[in-house]
XYZ file of C-alpha atoms in Angstrom:
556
model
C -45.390 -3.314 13.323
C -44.397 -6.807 13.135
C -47.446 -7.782 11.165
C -45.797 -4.871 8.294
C -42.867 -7.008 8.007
C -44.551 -10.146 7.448
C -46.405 -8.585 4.050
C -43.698 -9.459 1.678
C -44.653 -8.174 -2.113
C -42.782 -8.788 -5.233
C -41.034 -11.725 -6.667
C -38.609 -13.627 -4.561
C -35.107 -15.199 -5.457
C -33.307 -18.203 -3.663
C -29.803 -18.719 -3.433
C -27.697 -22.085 -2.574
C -24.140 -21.143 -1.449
C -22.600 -24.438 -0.967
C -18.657 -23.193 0.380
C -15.680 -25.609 1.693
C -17.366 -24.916 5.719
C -20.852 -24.379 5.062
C -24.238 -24.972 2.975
C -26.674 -21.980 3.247
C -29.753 -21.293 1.365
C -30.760 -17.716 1.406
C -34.030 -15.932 0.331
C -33.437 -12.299 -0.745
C -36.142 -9.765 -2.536
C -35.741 -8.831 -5.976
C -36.600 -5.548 -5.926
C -34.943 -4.250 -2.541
C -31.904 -6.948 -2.063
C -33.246 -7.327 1.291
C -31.836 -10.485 2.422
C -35.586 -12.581 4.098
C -34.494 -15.752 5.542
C -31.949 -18.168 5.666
C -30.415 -21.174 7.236
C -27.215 -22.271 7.404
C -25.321 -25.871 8.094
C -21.871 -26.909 8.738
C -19.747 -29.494 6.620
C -17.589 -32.013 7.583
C -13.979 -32.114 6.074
C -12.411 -35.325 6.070
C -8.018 -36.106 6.050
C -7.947 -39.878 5.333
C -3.962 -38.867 5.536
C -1.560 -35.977 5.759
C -2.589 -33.827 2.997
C -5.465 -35.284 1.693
C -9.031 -33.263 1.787
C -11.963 -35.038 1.328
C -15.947 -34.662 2.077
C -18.693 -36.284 1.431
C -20.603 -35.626 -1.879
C -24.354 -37.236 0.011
C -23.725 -35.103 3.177
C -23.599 -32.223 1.019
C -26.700 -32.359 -0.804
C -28.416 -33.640 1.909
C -27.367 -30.360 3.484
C -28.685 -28.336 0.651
C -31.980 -30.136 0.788
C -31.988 -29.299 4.947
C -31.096 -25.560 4.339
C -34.371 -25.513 1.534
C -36.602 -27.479 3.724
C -35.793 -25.029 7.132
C -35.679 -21.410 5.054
C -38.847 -22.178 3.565
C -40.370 -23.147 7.208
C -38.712 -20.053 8.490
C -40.670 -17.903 5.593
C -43.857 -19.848 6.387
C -43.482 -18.044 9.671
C -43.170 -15.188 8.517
C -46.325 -15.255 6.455
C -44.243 -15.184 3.289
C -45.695 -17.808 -0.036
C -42.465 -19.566 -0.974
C -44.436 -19.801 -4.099
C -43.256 -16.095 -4.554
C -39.387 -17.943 -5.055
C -39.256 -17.552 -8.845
C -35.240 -18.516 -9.502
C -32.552 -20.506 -7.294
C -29.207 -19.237 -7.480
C -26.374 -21.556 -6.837
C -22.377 -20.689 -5.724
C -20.538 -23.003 -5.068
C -16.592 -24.121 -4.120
C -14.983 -24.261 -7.693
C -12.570 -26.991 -7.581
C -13.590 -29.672 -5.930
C -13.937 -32.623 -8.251
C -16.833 -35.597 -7.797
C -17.359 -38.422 -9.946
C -21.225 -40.590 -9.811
C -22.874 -43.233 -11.342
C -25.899 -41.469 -13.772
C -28.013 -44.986 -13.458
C -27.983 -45.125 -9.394
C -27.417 -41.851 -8.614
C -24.020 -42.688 -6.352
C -21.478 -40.657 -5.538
C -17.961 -43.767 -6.904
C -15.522 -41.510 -4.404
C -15.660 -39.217 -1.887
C -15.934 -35.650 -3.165
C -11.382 -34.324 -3.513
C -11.495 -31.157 -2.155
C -9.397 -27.993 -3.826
C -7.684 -27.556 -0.877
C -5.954 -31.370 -1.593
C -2.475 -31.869 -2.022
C -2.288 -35.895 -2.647
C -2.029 -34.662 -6.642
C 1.571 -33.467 -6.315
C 3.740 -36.552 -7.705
C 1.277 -36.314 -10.817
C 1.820 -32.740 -11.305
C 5.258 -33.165 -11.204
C 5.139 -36.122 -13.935
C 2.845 -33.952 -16.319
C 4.487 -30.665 -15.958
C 7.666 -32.241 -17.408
C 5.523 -32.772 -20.107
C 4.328 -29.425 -21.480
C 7.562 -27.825 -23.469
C 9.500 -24.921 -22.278
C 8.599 -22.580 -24.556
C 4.722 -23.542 -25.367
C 2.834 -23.660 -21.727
C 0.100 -24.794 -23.542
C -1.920 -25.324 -20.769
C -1.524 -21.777 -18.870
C -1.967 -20.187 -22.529
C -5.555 -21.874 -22.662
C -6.900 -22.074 -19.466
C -5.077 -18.708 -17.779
C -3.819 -21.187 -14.700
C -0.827 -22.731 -13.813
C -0.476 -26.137 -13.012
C -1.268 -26.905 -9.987
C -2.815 -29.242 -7.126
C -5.630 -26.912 -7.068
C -7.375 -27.419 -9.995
C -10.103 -29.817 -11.030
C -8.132 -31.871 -13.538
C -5.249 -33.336 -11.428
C -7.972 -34.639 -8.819
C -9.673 -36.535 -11.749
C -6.672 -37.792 -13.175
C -6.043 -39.466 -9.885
C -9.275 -40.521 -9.232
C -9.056 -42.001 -12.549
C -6.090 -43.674 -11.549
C -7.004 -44.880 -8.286
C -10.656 -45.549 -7.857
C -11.322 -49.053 -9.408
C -15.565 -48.489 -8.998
C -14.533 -45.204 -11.552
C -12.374 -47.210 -13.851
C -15.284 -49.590 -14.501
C -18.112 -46.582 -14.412
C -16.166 -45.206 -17.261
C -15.525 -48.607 -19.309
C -19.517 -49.074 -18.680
C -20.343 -45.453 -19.682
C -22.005 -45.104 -16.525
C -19.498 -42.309 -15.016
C -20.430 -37.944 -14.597
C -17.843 -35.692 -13.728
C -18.602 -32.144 -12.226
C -17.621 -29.814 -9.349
C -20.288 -29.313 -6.771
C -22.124 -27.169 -8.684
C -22.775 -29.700 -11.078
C -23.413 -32.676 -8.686
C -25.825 -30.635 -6.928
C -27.901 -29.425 -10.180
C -28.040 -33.064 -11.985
C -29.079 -34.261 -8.156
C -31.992 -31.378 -7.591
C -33.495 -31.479 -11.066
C -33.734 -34.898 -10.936
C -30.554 -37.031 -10.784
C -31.078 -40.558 -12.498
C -34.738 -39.300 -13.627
C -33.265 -37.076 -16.118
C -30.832 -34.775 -14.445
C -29.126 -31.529 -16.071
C -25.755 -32.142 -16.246
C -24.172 -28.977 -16.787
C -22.034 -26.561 -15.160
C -21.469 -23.154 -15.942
C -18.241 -20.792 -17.411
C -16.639 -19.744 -14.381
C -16.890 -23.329 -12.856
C -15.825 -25.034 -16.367
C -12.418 -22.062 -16.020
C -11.552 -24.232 -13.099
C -10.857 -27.369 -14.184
C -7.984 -26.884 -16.356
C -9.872 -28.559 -19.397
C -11.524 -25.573 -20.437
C -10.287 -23.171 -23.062
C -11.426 -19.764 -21.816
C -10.841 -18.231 -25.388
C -13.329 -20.498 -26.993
C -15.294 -21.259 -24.280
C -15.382 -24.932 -24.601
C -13.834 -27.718 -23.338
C -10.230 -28.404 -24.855
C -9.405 -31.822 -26.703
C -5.576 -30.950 -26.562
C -6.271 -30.393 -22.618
C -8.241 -33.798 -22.051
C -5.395 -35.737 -24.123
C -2.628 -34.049 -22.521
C -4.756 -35.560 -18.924
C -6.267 -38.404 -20.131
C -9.507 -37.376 -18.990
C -12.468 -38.782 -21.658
C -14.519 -36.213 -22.736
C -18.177 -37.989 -22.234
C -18.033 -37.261 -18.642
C -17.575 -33.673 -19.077
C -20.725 -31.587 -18.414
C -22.154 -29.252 -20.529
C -21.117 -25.988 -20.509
C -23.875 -23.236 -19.791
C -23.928 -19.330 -19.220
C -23.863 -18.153 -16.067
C -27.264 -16.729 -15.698
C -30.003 -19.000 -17.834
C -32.675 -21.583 -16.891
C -31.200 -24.983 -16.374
C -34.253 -26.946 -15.102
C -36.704 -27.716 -12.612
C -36.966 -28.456 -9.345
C -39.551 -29.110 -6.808
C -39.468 -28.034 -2.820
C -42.604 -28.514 -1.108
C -44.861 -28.969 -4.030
C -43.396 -26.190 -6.049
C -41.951 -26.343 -9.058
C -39.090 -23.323 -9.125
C -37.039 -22.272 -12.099
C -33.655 -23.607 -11.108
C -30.170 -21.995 -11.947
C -26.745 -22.568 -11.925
C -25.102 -19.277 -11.135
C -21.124 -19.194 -11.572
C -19.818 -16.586 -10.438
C -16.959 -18.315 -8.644
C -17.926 -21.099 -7.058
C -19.978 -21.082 -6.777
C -22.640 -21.561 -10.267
C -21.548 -19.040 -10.402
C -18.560 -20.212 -8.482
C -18.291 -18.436 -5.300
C -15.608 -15.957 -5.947
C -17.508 -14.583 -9.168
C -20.884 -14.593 -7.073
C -19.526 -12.565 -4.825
C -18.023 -10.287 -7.900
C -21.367 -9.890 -9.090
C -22.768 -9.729 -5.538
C -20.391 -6.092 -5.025
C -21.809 -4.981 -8.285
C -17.451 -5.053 -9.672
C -18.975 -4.445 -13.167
C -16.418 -2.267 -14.266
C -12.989 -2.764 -15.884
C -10.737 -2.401 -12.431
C -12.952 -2.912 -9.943
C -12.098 -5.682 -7.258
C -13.303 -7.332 -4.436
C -11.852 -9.783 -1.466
C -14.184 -12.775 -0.158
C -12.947 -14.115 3.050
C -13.901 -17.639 3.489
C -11.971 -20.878 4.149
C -9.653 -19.464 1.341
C -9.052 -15.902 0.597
C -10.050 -14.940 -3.072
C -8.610 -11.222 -4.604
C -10.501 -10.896 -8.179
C -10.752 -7.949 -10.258
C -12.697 -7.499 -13.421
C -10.497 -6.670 -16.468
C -13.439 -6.799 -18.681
C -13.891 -8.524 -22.009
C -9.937 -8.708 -22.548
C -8.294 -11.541 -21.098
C -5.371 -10.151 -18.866
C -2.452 -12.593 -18.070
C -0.269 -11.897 -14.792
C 3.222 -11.837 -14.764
C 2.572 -11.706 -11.315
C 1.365 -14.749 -10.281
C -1.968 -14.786 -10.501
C -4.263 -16.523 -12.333
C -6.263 -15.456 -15.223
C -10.254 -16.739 -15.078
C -13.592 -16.322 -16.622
C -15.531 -13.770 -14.263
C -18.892 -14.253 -15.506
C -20.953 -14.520 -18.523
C -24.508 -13.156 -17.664
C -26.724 -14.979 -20.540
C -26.255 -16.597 -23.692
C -26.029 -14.146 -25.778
C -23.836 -11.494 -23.494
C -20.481 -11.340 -23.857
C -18.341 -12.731 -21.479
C -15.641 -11.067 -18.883
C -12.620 -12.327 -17.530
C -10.498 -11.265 -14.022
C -7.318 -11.672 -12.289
C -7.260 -13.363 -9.099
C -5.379 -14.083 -6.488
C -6.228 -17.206 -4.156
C -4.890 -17.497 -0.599
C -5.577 -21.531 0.024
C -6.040 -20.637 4.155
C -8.151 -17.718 5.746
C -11.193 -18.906 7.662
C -9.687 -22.256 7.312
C -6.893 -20.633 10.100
C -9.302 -20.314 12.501
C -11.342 -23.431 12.742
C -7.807 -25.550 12.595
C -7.139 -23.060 16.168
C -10.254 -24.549 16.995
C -10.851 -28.412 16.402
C -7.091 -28.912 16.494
C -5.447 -26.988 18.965
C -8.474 -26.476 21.006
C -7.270 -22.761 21.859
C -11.054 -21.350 21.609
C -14.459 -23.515 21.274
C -16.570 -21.317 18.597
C -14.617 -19.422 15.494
C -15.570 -15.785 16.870
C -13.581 -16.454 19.809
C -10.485 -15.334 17.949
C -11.139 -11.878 17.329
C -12.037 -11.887 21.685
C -8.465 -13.518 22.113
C -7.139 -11.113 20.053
C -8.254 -8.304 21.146
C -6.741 -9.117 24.832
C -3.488 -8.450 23.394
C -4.150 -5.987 20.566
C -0.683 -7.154 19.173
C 1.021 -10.533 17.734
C 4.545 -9.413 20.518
C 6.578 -10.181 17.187
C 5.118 -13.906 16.622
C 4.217 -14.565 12.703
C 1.932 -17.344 11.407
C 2.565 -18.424 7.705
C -0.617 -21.053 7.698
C 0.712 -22.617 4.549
C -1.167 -26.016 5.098
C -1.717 -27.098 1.764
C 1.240 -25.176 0.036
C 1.302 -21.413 -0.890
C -0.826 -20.575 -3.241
C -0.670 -16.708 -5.190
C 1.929 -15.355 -6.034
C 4.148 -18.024 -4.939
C 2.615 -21.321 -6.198
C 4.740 -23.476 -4.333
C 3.138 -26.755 -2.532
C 6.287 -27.818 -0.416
C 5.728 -24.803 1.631
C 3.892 -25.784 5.541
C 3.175 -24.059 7.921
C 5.269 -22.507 10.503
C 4.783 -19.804 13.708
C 8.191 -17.435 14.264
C 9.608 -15.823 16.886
C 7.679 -17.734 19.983
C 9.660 -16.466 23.396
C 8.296 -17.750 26.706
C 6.072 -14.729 26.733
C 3.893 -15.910 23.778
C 0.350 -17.141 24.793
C -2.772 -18.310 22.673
C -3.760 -14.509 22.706
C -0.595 -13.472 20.415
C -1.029 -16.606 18.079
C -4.930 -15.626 17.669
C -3.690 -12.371 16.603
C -1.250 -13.801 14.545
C -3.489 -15.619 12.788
C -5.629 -12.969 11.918
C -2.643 -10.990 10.967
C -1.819 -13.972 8.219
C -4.795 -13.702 6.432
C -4.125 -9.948 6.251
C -0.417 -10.597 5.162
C -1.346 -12.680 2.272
C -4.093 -10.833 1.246
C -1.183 -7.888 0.646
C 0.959 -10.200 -1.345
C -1.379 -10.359 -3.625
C -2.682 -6.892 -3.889
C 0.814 -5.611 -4.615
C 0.886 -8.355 -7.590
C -2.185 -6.986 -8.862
C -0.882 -3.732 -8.442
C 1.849 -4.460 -10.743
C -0.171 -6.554 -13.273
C -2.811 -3.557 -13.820
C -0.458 -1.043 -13.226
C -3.140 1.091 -11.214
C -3.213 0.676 -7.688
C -6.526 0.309 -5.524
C -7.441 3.309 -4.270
C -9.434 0.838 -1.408
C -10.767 -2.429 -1.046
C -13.879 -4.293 -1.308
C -14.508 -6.918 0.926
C -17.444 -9.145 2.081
C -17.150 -13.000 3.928
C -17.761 -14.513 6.703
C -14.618 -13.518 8.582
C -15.627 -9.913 7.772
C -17.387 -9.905 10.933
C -14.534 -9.580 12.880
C -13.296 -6.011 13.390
C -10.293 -7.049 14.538
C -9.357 -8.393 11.137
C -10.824 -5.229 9.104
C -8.722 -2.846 11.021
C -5.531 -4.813 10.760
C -6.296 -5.509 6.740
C -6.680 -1.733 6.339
C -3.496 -1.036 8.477
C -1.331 -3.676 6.728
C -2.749 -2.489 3.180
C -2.517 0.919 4.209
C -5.476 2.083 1.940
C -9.176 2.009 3.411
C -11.036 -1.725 3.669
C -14.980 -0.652 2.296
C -17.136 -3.374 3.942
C -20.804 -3.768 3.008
C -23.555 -4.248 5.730
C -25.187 -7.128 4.108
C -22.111 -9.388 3.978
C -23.898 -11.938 2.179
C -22.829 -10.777 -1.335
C -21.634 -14.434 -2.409
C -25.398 -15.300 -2.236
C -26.682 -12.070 -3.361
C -24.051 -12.550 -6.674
C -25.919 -15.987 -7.045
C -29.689 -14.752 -6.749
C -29.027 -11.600 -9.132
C -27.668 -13.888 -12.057
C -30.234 -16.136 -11.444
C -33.538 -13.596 -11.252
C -32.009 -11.508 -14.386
C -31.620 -14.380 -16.596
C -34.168 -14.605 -19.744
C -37.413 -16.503 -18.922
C -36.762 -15.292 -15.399
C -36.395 -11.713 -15.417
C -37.362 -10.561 -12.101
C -33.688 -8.696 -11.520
C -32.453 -6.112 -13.074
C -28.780 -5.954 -13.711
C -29.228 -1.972 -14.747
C -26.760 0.339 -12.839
C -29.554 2.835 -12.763
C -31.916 -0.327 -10.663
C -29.298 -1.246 -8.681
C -30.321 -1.393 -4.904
C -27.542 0.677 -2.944
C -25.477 -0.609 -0.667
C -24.342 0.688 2.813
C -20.696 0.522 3.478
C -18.624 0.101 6.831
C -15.399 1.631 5.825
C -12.045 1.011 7.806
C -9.217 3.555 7.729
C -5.435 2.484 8.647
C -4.385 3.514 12.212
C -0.508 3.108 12.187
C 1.962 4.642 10.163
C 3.183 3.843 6.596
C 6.530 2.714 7.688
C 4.805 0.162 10.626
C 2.948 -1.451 8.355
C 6.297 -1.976 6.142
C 8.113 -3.051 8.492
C 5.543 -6.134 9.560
C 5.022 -6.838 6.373
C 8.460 -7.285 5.302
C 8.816 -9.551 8.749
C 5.726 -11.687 7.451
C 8.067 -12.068 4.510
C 10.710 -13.615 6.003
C 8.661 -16.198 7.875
C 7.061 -17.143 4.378
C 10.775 -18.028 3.207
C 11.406 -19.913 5.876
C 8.381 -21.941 5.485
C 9.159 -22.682 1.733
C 10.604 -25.794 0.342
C 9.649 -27.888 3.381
C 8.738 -30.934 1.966
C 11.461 -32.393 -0.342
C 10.025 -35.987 -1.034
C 6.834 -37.330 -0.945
C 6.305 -38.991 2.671
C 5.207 -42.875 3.076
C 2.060 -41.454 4.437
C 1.276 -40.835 1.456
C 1.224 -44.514 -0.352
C 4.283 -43.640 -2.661
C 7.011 -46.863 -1.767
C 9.116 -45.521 -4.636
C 10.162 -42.036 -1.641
C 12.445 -45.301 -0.264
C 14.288 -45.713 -3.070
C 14.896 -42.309 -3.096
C 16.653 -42.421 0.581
C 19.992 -42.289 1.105
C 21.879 -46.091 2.410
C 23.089 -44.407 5.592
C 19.496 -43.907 6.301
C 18.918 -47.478 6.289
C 22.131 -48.213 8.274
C 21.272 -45.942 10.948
C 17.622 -46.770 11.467
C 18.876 -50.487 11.637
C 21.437 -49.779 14.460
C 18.446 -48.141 16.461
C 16.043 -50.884 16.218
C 18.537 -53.539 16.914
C 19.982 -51.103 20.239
C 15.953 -50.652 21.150
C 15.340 -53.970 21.210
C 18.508 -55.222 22.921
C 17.111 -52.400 25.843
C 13.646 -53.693 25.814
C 14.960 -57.261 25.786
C 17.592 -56.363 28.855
């Protein structure tokens, strides 16, 4: 029986899905979707200071190059040719901004994270800048401005970095999300390199004009961000380069279908097969990302949400756009209760906690740690937990934090609601934090329509490898409905009653007021001396009477 398994037939497809927590590479076959082999390795985050979110742009190839080297060993074991691996698939986190020198091959700064909020003083300059009635910038791109996005994080690096100054004086500097520092790095880095990136990772930046699908002169003036750094701008599903693992030379491609190259969120678009107008899917990772396919018309939310480039499968195929809502903290929630509260030691000990209690006993998390994203869009929001009583234990704020995730994810389904005008019928969802049936059950209760999850979670990856085996000089995937492998679902029905779920929902609302507007000046954390000037005398006065009382009582 086991010896059946190991004969493997047909052409194979790789997939890189390099997310905020994790690298994985995954080996799936192209004629079943059965998911082979895979390994998977954990990334550190850095937070130099309060707000900042950094990692390292080495450690994360390096991690890509592990997760190649220990699949392919794994396959070996199984009696499986690697040399079967036609196309490599990448999805990656969209936002996260790296600049390198193209002569050594070195990373000038640590890689900004999206989740980063250090950008917020230069938002706040340029946004007086765009004119009331011409958002000129939203119009273009579909996105509001915003810490989140790609072009902020260069245009401090920019700024700040001194080694990036010179590396653009020199004409030495590249600019790309991951997806782009990872394909110029595997196909060769200073020994020729692709530098490109793809349509749905280009939609992130805020430099890229999803009408014309190129990058915007207007947007790079209106940053400052010089154009020659700026990768090329590919299709979603086409043959970048080459790249060799092991001795053999693979077809390599940047899939974008969110992140990830496809960026992540549109991989895992593609990965749920959302090919029709209407159709949406939720991805549960560090974030929480709500897209739905509006087609080939570009769809702007009144809502908001943002408006983005879904995919673009080949060069010649027309492209299609979606609505999405972005939740900056889902996963994220849990590994904070874990390496900074220290309330469980692995990330599935949440849904254990929380099922001890089966109930949150009326606390409410709002884990706005880097703002409030959709539909709110507000960074001086932080987190807060409600109604604690001496009765609260860890068991009732795991719950609650799986309740969050679930809260926010209904925010934005009601905004998309009202933006399409149809409601979902149910919702698609696939993620890492699937996994927990805690969570599913309490999403479809909250949301009070079904949650359909599919048994091969993976889709992220799977969105990746199908772009990348159907492209042209590839074609080892079709992207037919008719060939379509089909899917198994898990489907989760709501348990309480329609007024229940209104009533914690509107609850959850009130804690998300409360935890707006927190942060009214920039703190000296953060490097800005110009928040003193902004302090009011008595604040000096006092603080001076306290230091000269402490030291009279430390002297005496």
């Amino acid at each position: 029986m086991a010896a059946t398994k190991k004969a493997v037939l047909g052409p194979l497809v790789g997939a890189v899905d390099q997310g905020t927590s994790s690298t994985r590479f995954l080996v799936f076959n192209s004629k079943t979707a059965e998911l082979l082999s895979h390994h998977q390795v954990e990334i550190k985050q850095e937070f130099p200071r309060e707000g900042w979110v950094e990692q390292d742009p080495k450690e994360i190839l390096n991690s890509v190059y592990e997760c190649v080297e220990k699949t392919c060993e794994k396959l070996g074991q199984l009696n499986i040719d690697i040399s079967n691996i036609k196309a490599i698939g990448v999805s990656n986190q969209r936002e996260t901004t790296v600049v390198w020198d193209k002569l050594t091959g070195e990373p000038l700064y640590n890689a900004v994270v999206w989740l980063d909020l250090r950008t917020q003083s230069t938002v706040e300059i340029l946004s007086k800048r765009i004119p009331g009635n011409n958002n000129f910038v939203k119009s273009k791109t579909g996105l509001p401005l915003s810490t989140y996005f790609s072009a902020v994080k260069l245009r401090w690096i920019l700024d700040n970095v001194k080694k990036v100054q010179k590396a653009v004086k020199e004409n030495r500097a590249l600019f790309g999300t991951i997806d782009s520092w990872l394909i110029w790095s595997l196909t060769g880095g200073v020994n020729g390199g692709v530098h490109c990136t793809d349509v749905t990772n280009a939609s992130r930046t805020m430099l890229f004009n999803i009408h014309s699908l190129e990058w915007d002169k207007e947007l790079c003036e209106f940053f400052g961000i010089p154009m020659q750094i700026l990768p090329n701008v590919r299709s979603s599903s086409e043959i970048y380069g080459l790249m060799e693992i092991n001795n053999i030379v693979l077809v390599f491609l940047i899939v974008i279908l969110h992140f990830q190259c496809l960026g992540d969120q549109s991989a895992a678009l593609v990965g749920q097969m959302c090919f029709q107008d209407g159709q949406a899917k939720n991805t549960y990772g560090t974030g929480c990302f709500l897209l739905c396919n509006t087609g080939r018309k570009c769809v702007f939310s009144e809502h908001g949400l943002l408006t983005t480039v879904a995919y673009k499968l080949g060069r010649d195929k027309p492209v299609f756009y979606a609505l999405e809502g972005s939740v900056a903290i889902a996963g994220a929630v849990t590994r904070w209760l874990r390496d900074n509260l220290g309330i469980i030691k692995t990330s599935e000990e949440i849904e254990k906690l929380a099922k001890e209690v089966g109930t949150s006993y009326g606390c409410y998390f709002v884990p706005a740690f880097s703002g409030l994203y959709a539909p709110y869009w507000d960074p001086s929001a932080r987190g807060i937990i409600c109604g604690l009583t001496q009765f609260t234990n860890k068991c009732h704020i795991a719950f609650a934090a799986l309740e969050a995730v679930c809260f926010q994810t209904r925010e934005i389904l009601d905004a998309m609601n009202r933006d399409c005008g149809i409601p979902l019928s149910h919702l698609q969802v696939d993620g890492g934090m699937t996994s927990n049936k805690i969570l599913m059950q309490l999403q479809a209760d909250i949301l009070y329509i079904p949650v359909v999850k599919p048994s091969m979670p993976e889709t992220t990856a799977l969105g990746a490898a199908m772009a990348a085996g159907a492209a042209e000089g590839v074609g080892v995937w079709s992207l037919e409905p008719e060939d379509l492998s089909a899917v198994t679902m898990e489907r989760f029905e709501p348990q309480i009653n329609a007024e229940e779920s209104e009533i914690r929902y509107s609850t959850w609302k009130k804690a998300v007021m409360k935890s707006m507007g927190w942060v009214t000046t920039q703190s000296p954390e953060s490097g800005d001396p110009s928040i003193f000037c902004s302090l009011p005398l008595g604040f000096f006065i006092v603080s001076s009477m306290v230091m000269l009382i402490a030291s009279r009582y430390i002297s005496g």
